[in-house]
Amino acid sequence: MKFLDFQAEVEEVLADSCRALGYKNVEIDVSLPPNDTYGDLASAVPIRIAKATGKKPGDVAIELGSKAMEFAKKKRYIGAVSPHLGGYLNFSVNSAAFIADSVSAITAGDVGSVKEKGEVVSIEHTNVNPNKALHIGHARNLVLGDSLVRVMRYMGHQVRALNYVDDSGAQVADIIVGFRFLGYSDVAPEGVKYDTYCGDKVYTKVTKEYQTDPALKEKQSFVLKEIEKGTGEVAEYAREIVKKILAAQLSTCWRLGASYDLLNWESQLVHSGMWEEIFESLKKTGYVKFQTEGENKGTWVIPDPETGEEKVVVRSDGTAVYVAKDIPYAAWKIGIIGDPFGYEEYPVQQPGSVMYSTSLTGKKGKARFGGADLAVSVIDTRQSYLQRIVSKVLDKLDPGSSRKYLHRSYEVVSLSKRTASQLGFEIEGDFAHMSGRKGLYVNADAVLDRLKDKARSETRRRNLSEPEGWVDDVAEAVAVAALRYELLKQDPDKMIVFDMDEALRFQGDTGPYLLYTHARARRILDKTDGKPKMDEKAAGRLTRPQELKLAKKMSMLDVSAETAEEFLSPKEIARFSHDLAMAFNDFYESVPVNKEENAELRDARLALVDASSRVLAESMRLMGVPLRDRI
């Protein structure tokens, strides 16, 4: 997009000016100034030169600015160079050329996405144990991961979205214990989703039964061993139950707009032989050691990456601990270990794209996974310690490989007191962390349904004559927009206190505000004939501050996307989207558009509306926020 072109011109002019004045080996950098009164880009290069030469920063700024003005005359997008006595150089755009070229590029389909093929990037997210429905904390994982997938694809990378299915853990065994030994039906009541039934009814009751009937734990151990063995009637029954739960979970994921390229099954990872291969490699390096005495006698241990104390990876009975399963999975992702899997299309169809599943019996086929240039694991912050262990082990297997394996952590989601009350929970304090043991467990579907009900009444009030199907579709879009945006706009490392009423507001920093703004812009264009056009002469008429601010903001989506990529934080896209929406509404409420009498100026403003709405739409897509032309 054109703001990066403007920035490239500024950096080139600075470099040329330094060389012309005899300043060698100067690091060239530019940044956004604290406010628009200083221009559109600023540089502290004069301060750096002053420190090296003993000159006054203001004098260097004047000297460098004078030379920069000479070079800037040959550039298309630099309109002015202004030295500041504090030692800064400020640059302003040539607005006519900048706006005309920006609008032309955007309306031609260039909204900043990188077209070249970048790195192969695996992004693992969602990863909900197949024994329950997604709760709102899982939804944050999904939204963060899915938005990262979208951003990285926008940046030109070849992205593989992975979803890890822990089909051999204790929580799955608990469901089977409930069905096979406690008499619970394996058919959900009519009208109840299968994952909700298994999690809210069966799993919670079984965990309570363990407390009153300790012998029941022996049943769990039996089921676990059968599942891990992978053969026999119990293992086959468990596989069928997991598939039913997973299908219900995936319907929620798709409702939230996520999609996946591959399902990785833990049971296949266990039986693939990858851990045994990794284990032997670690023995050869001496990083894993067998303990013959002490409290860890009979186990295999590695040093804790933080304290140096022993961390058990293989118990005395020969079973691997949980982190030992993560190690070969991580090694497979970045190609440290060979690929043992075949890949088959998963029978549950995903909207819009094919989803594959690992297989230990299927043919390799055309699909290829594993061996990525970069692997990102979206896992909550409570698993950070284990992820650091995985990273350290990867370095022992292949020095430097931890740079290819990144943990994108995130904090928990809590409920506001008002929202908890609306969902049937009475709590103390202003917010509450969710806790299955305390019964404060809010399914993502339940939140979406409640959001949709609230949105439906507002949508109907605004659109009395529309059919029910249209109202339902818009209400669903508003609900998804509200939830996704609320889970995305915060820094991933900060806790979210989710409040439904706040999330649904059509004004402020919300998803519905973006929906409303985009729909507002498209309705303006509905009232015009043809496609609005703008040349440089017409662009020169756009001189109001609101017009210039909107034009500059809409040209900066790729700047925000670069930051989102660098910090693995789509929050940057949310911030951009909100700023763009505010700039658009400020523009529309400050200047006449369709009512402008001058035809050339009217068309220029309409072209600005068209281009800014396209960029807003693209930013919303990067966040997975639905689009509707009317709401």
XYZ file of C-alpha atoms in Angstrom:
631
model
C 0.000 0.000 0.000
C 1.106 3.571 -0.628
C 2.131 4.529 2.899
C 4.974 2.034 2.738
C 5.969 3.542 -0.628
C 6.026 6.980 1.027
C 8.125 5.559 3.876
C 10.568 3.998 1.398
C 10.982 7.382 -0.302
C 11.660 9.075 3.037
C 14.285 6.487 3.991
C 15.991 6.827 0.601
C 16.040 10.627 0.835
C 17.530 10.451 4.338
C 20.232 8.015 3.218
C 21.114 10.118 0.165
C 21.236 13.303 2.254
C 23.568 11.757 4.847
C 25.948 10.553 2.144
C 25.870 13.918 0.376
C 26.847 15.689 3.615
C 29.627 13.237 4.421
C 27.859 11.414 7.267
C 28.797 7.776 6.810
C 27.367 4.576 8.280
C 24.322 6.342 9.717
C 21.481 4.045 10.743
C 18.366 5.269 8.924
C 15.090 4.926 10.783
C 11.691 6.607 10.640
C 8.596 6.393 12.801
C 5.112 7.795 13.135
C 5.184 11.157 14.959
C 3.202 11.594 18.192
C 0.542 13.639 16.344
C -0.287 14.938 12.881
C 1.014 18.445 13.552
C 4.552 17.090 13.145
C 3.801 15.582 9.737
C 3.311 12.004 8.634
C 6.724 10.472 9.369
C 9.554 11.590 11.641
C 13.211 10.664 11.965
C 15.705 11.080 14.817
C 18.697 10.702 12.495
C 19.869 14.309 13.255
C 20.068 13.454 16.974
C 22.168 10.389 16.192
C 24.523 12.417 13.999
C 24.770 15.171 16.642
C 25.868 12.664 19.295
C 28.547 11.305 16.988
C 29.869 14.715 15.830
C 29.342 16.967 18.838
C 27.120 19.310 16.833
C 23.811 20.704 18.075
C 20.841 18.485 17.123
C 18.860 21.466 15.827
C 21.721 22.552 13.574
C 22.067 19.076 12.123
C 18.304 18.912 11.555
C 18.373 22.179 9.584
C 21.417 21.110 7.571
C 20.029 17.658 6.824
C 16.535 19.008 6.150
C 17.850 21.471 3.554
C 19.624 18.702 1.673
C 16.621 16.374 2.027
C 14.378 18.971 0.388
C 16.578 18.857 -2.723
C 16.295 15.087 -3.023
C 12.583 15.125 -2.134
C 11.765 17.198 -5.230
C 12.407 14.095 -7.328
C 10.051 11.925 -5.255
C 6.351 11.445 -5.887
C 4.952 11.160 -2.394
C 7.090 13.503 -0.265
C 5.372 16.871 -0.068
C 7.412 18.696 2.575
C 10.443 18.298 4.852
C 10.436 20.197 8.159
C 13.413 20.317 10.553
C 12.711 20.562 14.275
C 15.148 22.267 16.674
C 14.911 19.264 18.964
C 16.802 17.288 16.343
C 14.022 15.658 14.365
C 13.176 15.744 10.678
C 9.466 15.623 9.861
C 8.077 14.565 6.478
C 4.598 15.209 5.053
C 2.964 13.495 2.080
C 2.165 15.100 -1.245
C -1.527 14.520 -0.596
C -2.836 14.826 -4.186
C -0.511 12.193 -5.633
C -0.664 10.026 -2.515
C -4.477 9.939 -2.325
C -4.971 9.473 -6.073
C -2.536 6.557 -6.249
C -3.852 4.989 -3.035
C -7.462 5.058 -4.203
C -6.556 3.745 -7.669
C -4.549 0.858 -6.244
C -7.154 -0.120 -3.663
C -10.100 -0.033 -6.072
C -8.010 -2.125 -8.487
C -7.793 -4.788 -5.776
C -4.480 -3.978 -4.074
C -5.240 -3.811 -0.367
C -1.680 -4.477 0.678
C -1.402 -8.261 0.819
C 1.970 -9.691 -0.185
C 1.761 -11.796 -3.326
C 5.166 -13.556 -3.189
C 5.425 -16.952 -1.534
C 6.969 -16.563 1.894
C 7.924 -19.160 4.476
C 6.021 -22.346 5.246
C 4.364 -21.614 8.593
C 2.441 -24.050 10.791
C 0.030 -22.504 13.279
C -1.518 -24.838 15.828
C -4.609 -23.619 17.660
C -7.936 -24.584 19.297
C -6.805 -28.024 20.610
C -9.848 -28.671 22.810
C -9.902 -32.046 24.554
C -12.643 -34.103 22.858
C -14.740 -34.582 25.979
C -16.637 -31.275 26.163
C -17.849 -28.236 24.282
C -15.660 -25.198 23.661
C -15.902 -22.637 26.449
C -15.140 -18.970 26.054
C -11.483 -19.469 27.026
C -11.091 -21.963 24.181
C -12.738 -19.382 21.940
C -9.918 -16.942 22.695
C -7.393 -19.560 21.588
C -9.362 -20.169 18.389
C -9.829 -16.492 17.557
C -6.187 -15.653 18.228
C -4.898 -18.619 16.234
C -7.297 -18.266 13.313
C -6.547 -14.543 13.019
C -2.811 -15.287 13.028
C -3.409 -17.743 10.183
C -5.185 -15.012 8.221
C -2.512 -12.378 8.924
C 0.360 -14.675 7.980
C -1.371 -15.619 4.726
C -1.953 -11.935 4.032
C 1.790 -11.437 4.505
C 2.487 -14.019 1.809
C 3.355 -17.071 3.886
C 2.244 -20.609 3.076
C 0.267 -21.326 6.208
C -0.939 -24.647 7.574
C -3.571 -24.434 10.290
C -3.303 -27.406 12.681
C -5.734 -28.646 15.319
C -4.352 -31.190 17.805
C -6.872 -33.760 19.049
C -5.936 -35.369 22.385
C -7.946 -38.542 21.830
C -5.953 -40.705 24.241
C -5.996 -38.668 27.452
C -7.663 -39.190 30.813
C -10.544 -36.856 30.015
C -11.622 -39.020 27.101
C -11.337 -42.067 29.351
C -13.653 -40.366 31.848
C -16.395 -40.101 29.219
C -16.029 -43.783 28.349
C -16.167 -44.691 32.063
C -19.460 -42.835 32.291
C -20.934 -44.649 29.305
C -19.594 -48.159 30.007
C -19.610 -48.376 33.799
C -22.013 -45.756 35.181
C -24.923 -46.331 32.850
C -25.044 -42.969 31.067
C -26.532 -43.107 27.596
C -24.132 -42.453 24.752
C -26.941 -40.705 22.906
C -27.471 -37.029 23.720
C -30.986 -35.845 24.607
C -32.897 -34.308 21.740
C -31.918 -30.700 21.113
C -28.641 -30.931 23.076
C -25.300 -30.805 21.241
C -23.261 -33.934 21.745
C -20.180 -32.129 23.082
C -22.313 -30.164 25.536
C -24.001 -33.320 26.775
C -20.706 -35.168 27.248
C -18.997 -32.279 29.021
C -21.778 -30.787 31.125
C -23.567 -34.012 32.006
C -21.304 -37.051 31.751
C -17.820 -35.676 32.453
C -18.819 -33.551 35.442
C -20.794 -36.407 37.008
C -17.979 -38.926 36.499
C -15.396 -36.627 38.146
C -17.715 -36.290 41.135
C -18.173 -40.068 41.293
C -14.393 -40.491 41.577
C -14.519 -38.592 44.874
C -17.113 -40.917 46.402
C -16.006 -44.172 44.729
C -12.180 -44.368 44.553
C -12.409 -47.842 43.035
C -13.851 -46.233 39.925
C -10.368 -44.892 39.203
C -9.361 -48.468 38.380
C -11.925 -48.394 35.587
C -10.366 -45.205 34.278
C -6.917 -46.842 34.293
C -8.294 -49.839 32.425
C -9.912 -47.639 29.773
C -6.757 -45.532 29.416
C -4.617 -48.609 28.814
C -7.078 -49.906 26.221
C -7.122 -46.539 24.423
C -3.332 -46.310 24.463
C -3.061 -49.889 23.168
C -5.178 -48.768 20.223
C -6.791 -52.109 19.466
C -9.787 -53.916 20.854
C -13.443 -53.164 21.429
C -12.959 -50.413 24.035
C -10.432 -48.529 21.887
C -12.703 -48.714 18.855
C -15.697 -47.548 20.900
C -13.660 -44.623 22.253
C -12.652 -43.620 18.714
C -16.279 -43.464 17.630
C -17.287 -41.377 20.654
C -14.383 -38.975 20.071
C -15.400 -38.497 16.437
C -18.949 -37.588 17.496
C -17.713 -35.105 20.094
C -15.202 -33.635 17.651
C -17.878 -33.172 14.989
C -19.936 -31.147 17.475
C -16.874 -29.100 18.500
C -16.005 -28.376 14.877
C -19.491 -27.034 14.223
C -18.781 -24.391 16.884
C -15.367 -23.653 15.373
C -16.923 -23.148 11.949
C -19.648 -20.998 13.432
C -16.871 -18.764 14.745
C -15.340 -18.634 11.264
C -12.263 -20.815 11.853
C -10.964 -23.441 9.458
C -8.176 -26.019 9.595
C -5.855 -27.715 7.161
C -5.016 -30.699 9.341
C -6.242 -32.626 12.375
C -3.366 -34.226 14.306
C -4.381 -37.166 16.504
C -2.451 -37.815 19.697
C -3.110 -41.559 19.526
C -1.349 -41.688 16.159
C 1.519 -39.597 17.491
C 1.937 -42.115 20.316
C 1.947 -45.074 17.907
C 4.069 -43.381 15.237
C 7.380 -44.293 16.878
C 8.524 -40.664 16.850
C 8.993 -40.457 20.619
C 11.099 -43.608 20.662
C 13.323 -42.131 17.928
C 13.610 -38.807 19.774
C 14.282 -40.615 23.062
C 17.196 -42.546 21.551
C 18.658 -39.336 20.112
C 18.436 -37.649 23.509
C 20.191 -40.613 25.139
C 23.076 -40.247 22.679
C 23.453 -36.558 23.489
C 23.450 -37.343 27.206
C 20.701 -34.774 27.760
C 18.342 -37.430 29.121
C 19.692 -39.561 31.940
C 18.501 -42.667 33.805
C 18.371 -42.227 37.588
C 19.536 -45.149 39.696
C 18.942 -43.570 43.070
C 17.058 -40.802 44.870
C 13.412 -39.804 44.621
C 13.480 -40.202 40.815
C 15.049 -43.652 40.908
C 14.077 -45.740 37.905
C 13.042 -42.763 35.772
C 14.566 -40.914 32.840
C 15.088 -37.211 33.495
C 16.252 -34.037 31.773
C 17.496 -30.850 33.471
C 14.888 -28.199 34.157
C 15.688 -25.306 31.732
C 15.192 -22.732 34.501
C 16.422 -24.325 37.728
C 18.624 -27.160 36.494
C 16.700 -29.597 38.694
C 15.605 -32.947 37.329
C 12.450 -33.115 35.218
C 11.004 -36.614 34.705
C 10.159 -37.422 31.076
C 9.731 -41.205 31.393
C 8.265 -42.704 34.559
C 9.600 -45.833 36.255
C 6.820 -47.891 34.639
C 8.087 -46.873 31.199
C 5.274 -44.453 30.322
C 6.138 -41.018 28.952
C 4.876 -37.886 30.706
C 2.723 -35.346 28.851
C 5.608 -33.117 27.750
C 7.277 -36.116 26.148
C 4.402 -36.233 23.665
C 4.834 -32.560 22.856
C 8.529 -32.980 21.999
C 8.165 -35.296 18.952
C 5.141 -33.307 17.787
C 7.213 -30.101 17.868
C 10.132 -31.864 16.160
C 7.792 -33.084 13.399
C 6.455 -29.571 12.878
C 9.867 -28.119 12.041
C 11.329 -31.154 10.291
C 13.836 -32.392 12.876
C 12.299 -35.841 12.556
C 10.935 -37.697 9.541
C 7.239 -37.642 8.683
C 5.563 -40.964 9.581
C 2.057 -39.872 8.568
C -0.187 -40.269 5.601
C -2.881 -37.673 5.052
C -6.521 -38.330 4.234
C -9.434 -35.993 3.686
C -11.476 -35.926 6.873
C -15.037 -37.190 6.298
C -16.675 -34.296 8.182
C -16.785 -31.616 5.507
C -15.448 -28.185 6.369
C -17.126 -25.156 4.762
C -15.074 -23.739 1.923
C -11.924 -25.877 2.059
C -10.618 -29.418 2.486
C -9.511 -30.523 5.937
C -7.050 -33.393 6.199
C -6.394 -35.880 8.973
C -3.187 -37.680 9.895
C -3.146 -41.394 9.292
C -0.676 -44.179 10.058
C -2.196 -46.432 7.405
C -3.076 -44.001 4.607
C -0.899 -43.174 1.598
C 1.192 -40.022 1.580
C -0.719 -38.555 -1.357
C -0.280 -34.982 -2.542
C -0.879 -33.386 0.847
C 2.269 -32.508 2.784
C 2.590 -31.319 6.370
C 5.406 -31.121 8.895
C 8.818 -29.659 8.140
C 7.714 -26.013 8.392
C 10.131 -23.090 8.348
C 8.325 -21.713 11.399
C 5.900 -23.339 13.836
C 3.650 -21.275 16.108
C 1.769 -22.954 18.956
C -1.148 -21.003 20.423
C -1.352 -22.328 23.974
C -2.428 -20.510 27.128
C 0.120 -18.986 29.434
C -0.282 -21.718 32.062
C 1.614 -24.055 29.697
C 4.540 -21.645 29.209
C 6.885 -23.638 31.445
C 6.303 -26.882 29.524
C 6.720 -25.049 26.227
C 10.100 -23.761 27.381
C 11.126 -27.348 28.117
C 10.078 -28.399 24.613
C 12.037 -25.526 23.106
C 15.163 -26.423 25.090
C 14.979 -30.069 24.010
C 14.610 -29.051 20.366
C 17.863 -27.103 20.655
C 19.596 -30.192 22.007
C 18.327 -32.236 19.074
C 19.197 -29.585 16.483
C 21.077 -26.498 17.738
C 19.259 -23.259 16.963
C 15.974 -24.964 16.102
C 14.132 -23.288 18.993
C 14.109 -20.114 16.865
C 11.761 -21.963 14.517
C 9.373 -23.026 17.294
C 7.429 -20.192 18.906
C 4.894 -20.261 21.721
C 2.139 -17.643 21.355
C 0.803 -17.545 24.898
C -2.380 -15.829 26.006
C -4.125 -15.094 29.266
C -7.442 -16.403 30.549
C -10.936 -15.030 29.919
C -13.098 -14.032 32.874
C -16.718 -12.980 32.994
C -17.986 -9.647 34.247
C -20.389 -9.814 37.146
C -23.228 -8.587 34.907
C -22.582 -11.215 32.225
C -22.194 -14.001 34.781
C -25.569 -13.032 36.210
C -27.171 -13.013 32.745
C -25.834 -16.538 32.201
C -27.228 -17.769 35.510
C -24.240 -17.431 37.844
C -24.096 -15.272 40.948
C -20.557 -14.289 41.876
C -18.710 -12.141 44.366
C -16.509 -9.335 43.120
C -16.525 -7.565 39.752
C -15.510 -10.573 37.660
C -14.975 -14.308 37.932
C -12.530 -16.781 36.433
C -14.204 -19.789 34.901
C -13.798 -23.010 36.838
C -15.227 -26.403 35.970
C -14.858 -27.521 39.574
C -16.953 -24.553 40.749
C -19.496 -25.052 37.996
C -18.679 -21.698 36.378
C -18.242 -23.061 32.880
C -19.682 -21.070 29.976
C -19.881 -22.718 26.563
C -18.977 -20.605 23.546
C -22.238 -21.628 21.863
C -24.223 -20.429 24.876
C -22.496 -17.041 24.718
C -23.053 -16.800 20.960
C -26.716 -17.740 21.349
C -27.242 -15.118 24.037
C -25.421 -12.502 21.955
C -27.510 -13.457 18.946
C -30.776 -13.131 20.870
C -29.780 -9.648 21.999
C -28.647 -8.687 18.504
C -31.822 -10.024 16.890
C -34.085 -7.686 18.813
C -31.941 -4.674 17.898
C -31.732 -5.772 14.246
C -35.507 -6.217 14.043
C -36.064 -2.809 15.595
C -33.943 -1.202 12.894
C -35.427 -3.268 10.046
C -39.150 -3.771 10.596
C -39.959 -4.955 7.063
C -37.157 -7.475 6.534
C -37.907 -11.241 6.482
C -37.023 -13.342 9.494
C -34.242 -15.189 7.657
C -32.450 -11.924 6.892
C -32.774 -10.752 10.491
C -31.441 -14.097 11.758
C -28.429 -13.929 9.431
C -27.542 -10.387 10.481
C -28.009 -11.210 14.176
C -25.634 -14.179 13.840
C -23.052 -11.961 12.111
C -23.327 -9.349 14.865
C -22.919 -12.032 17.559
C -19.816 -13.525 15.949
C -18.358 -10.059 15.309
C -18.961 -9.063 18.927
C -17.302 -12.159 20.378
C -14.348 -12.410 17.984
C -13.448 -8.731 18.213
C -13.747 -8.671 22.007
C -11.415 -11.660 22.294
C -8.932 -10.134 19.856
C -8.663 -6.435 20.688
C -6.807 -6.964 23.964
C -3.119 -7.739 24.213
C -2.890 -11.579 24.253
C -0.823 -11.416 27.436
C -3.575 -9.605 29.340
C -6.636 -11.131 30.963
C -9.986 -10.378 29.330
C -13.067 -9.559 31.391
C -15.833 -10.341 28.934
C -19.086 -8.385 29.152
C -21.836 -9.168 26.637
C -23.545 -5.790 26.800
C -20.287 -3.949 26.186
C -19.336 -6.273 23.328
C -22.666 -5.662 21.542
C -22.546 -1.868 21.509
C -22.771 -0.281 18.060
C -20.595 2.606 19.227
C -17.092 2.384 20.604
C -14.356 -0.219 20.375
C -16.544 -3.171 19.359
C -17.098 -5.618 16.524
C -20.652 -4.377 15.819
C -19.222 -0.853 15.395
C -17.041 -2.172 12.553
C -20.023 -3.974 11.006
C -22.099 -0.812 11.228
C -19.361 1.379 9.739
C -18.740 -0.931 6.793
C -22.462 -1.235 6.088
C -22.828 2.542 6.355
C -20.124 3.090 3.740
C -21.615 0.575 1.330
C -25.082 2.123 1.680
C -23.612 5.502 0.686
C -22.270 3.910 -2.486
C -25.606 2.195 -3.172
C -27.059 5.631 -3.781
C -24.629 6.383 -6.630
C -24.566 5.292 -10.246
C -21.459 3.544 -11.496
C -18.051 3.238 -9.868
C -16.634 6.482 -8.448
C -13.310 7.562 -9.938
C -10.617 9.992 -8.879
C -7.618 11.474 -10.673
C -4.798 13.502 -9.180
C -6.511 16.804 -9.957
C -9.670 15.712 -8.128
C -7.615 14.319 -5.254
C -6.097 17.758 -4.844
C -9.541 19.001 -3.810
C -9.507 16.753 -0.747
C -7.926 19.223 1.638
C -10.049 18.939 4.782
C -8.285 17.361 7.785
C -10.878 14.576 7.963
C -10.292 13.669 4.305
C -6.517 13.600 4.662
C -6.649 11.579 7.892
C -8.940 8.964 6.330
C -6.796 8.685 3.204
C -3.599 8.184 5.185
C -5.126 5.728 7.622
C -6.606 3.514 4.901
C -3.166 3.229 3.269
C -1.588 1.699 6.381
C -3.169 -1.728 6.743
C 0.022 -3.491 5.702
C 1.969 -1.458 8.280
C -0.277 -2.879 11.007
C -0.091 -6.354 9.478
C 3.710 -6.244 9.592
C 3.553 -5.396 13.301
C 0.987 -8.148 13.900
C 3.299 -10.620 12.169
C 6.388 -9.482 14.072
C 4.755 -9.773 17.507
C 2.303 -12.580 16.632
C -0.445 -10.252 17.855
C -3.527 -9.629 15.660
C -4.502 -7.010 18.235
C -2.679 -4.631 15.899
C -5.280 -5.300 13.198
C -8.098 -4.640 15.677
C -6.544 -1.312 16.607
C -6.148 -0.393 12.942
C -9.738 -1.365 12.109
C -11.166 0.699 14.926
C -9.024 3.724 14.043
C -10.062 3.452 10.393
C -13.742 3.143 11.316
C -13.497 6.219 13.542
C -11.706 8.168 10.788
C -14.395 7.205 8.309
C -17.288 8.200 10.564
C -15.576 11.473 11.455
C -15.110 12.157 7.743
C -18.701 11.324 6.803
C -20.195 13.362 9.632
C -17.984 16.379 8.855
C -18.223 16.782 5.073
C -21.043 16.321 2.553
C -20.630 13.383 0.191
C -23.683 12.588 -1.951
C -25.045 16.073 -1.267
C -21.874 17.825 -2.456
C -22.843 20.065 -5.385
C -19.452 20.076 -7.126
C -19.429 16.888 -9.219
C -15.648 16.446 -9.244
C -15.365 16.855 -5.476
C -18.398 14.612 -4.921
C -16.854 11.839 -7.010
C -13.527 12.230 -5.214
C -15.218 11.822 -1.846
C -17.219 8.838 -3.094
C -14.013 7.239 -4.352
C -12.538 7.791 -0.895
C -15.597 6.115 0.652
C -15.248 3.160 -1.723
C -11.532 2.663 -1.084
C -11.706 3.049 2.695
C -14.627 0.606 2.927
C -12.637 -1.977 0.944
C -9.680 -1.652 3.312
C -11.967 -1.829 6.342
C -13.494 -4.994 4.896
C -10.054 -6.534 4.408
C -9.028 -5.714 7.967
C -12.234 -7.303 9.227
C -11.502 -10.445 7.207
C -8.069 -10.651 8.803
C -9.814 -10.801 12.179
C -12.518 -13.191 10.984
C -15.190 -10.556 11.640
C -18.156 -11.202 9.317
C -19.180 -8.675 6.671
C -22.687 -7.552 5.795
C -23.576 -4.717 3.418
C -26.644 -3.934 5.514
C -27.347 -4.432 9.183
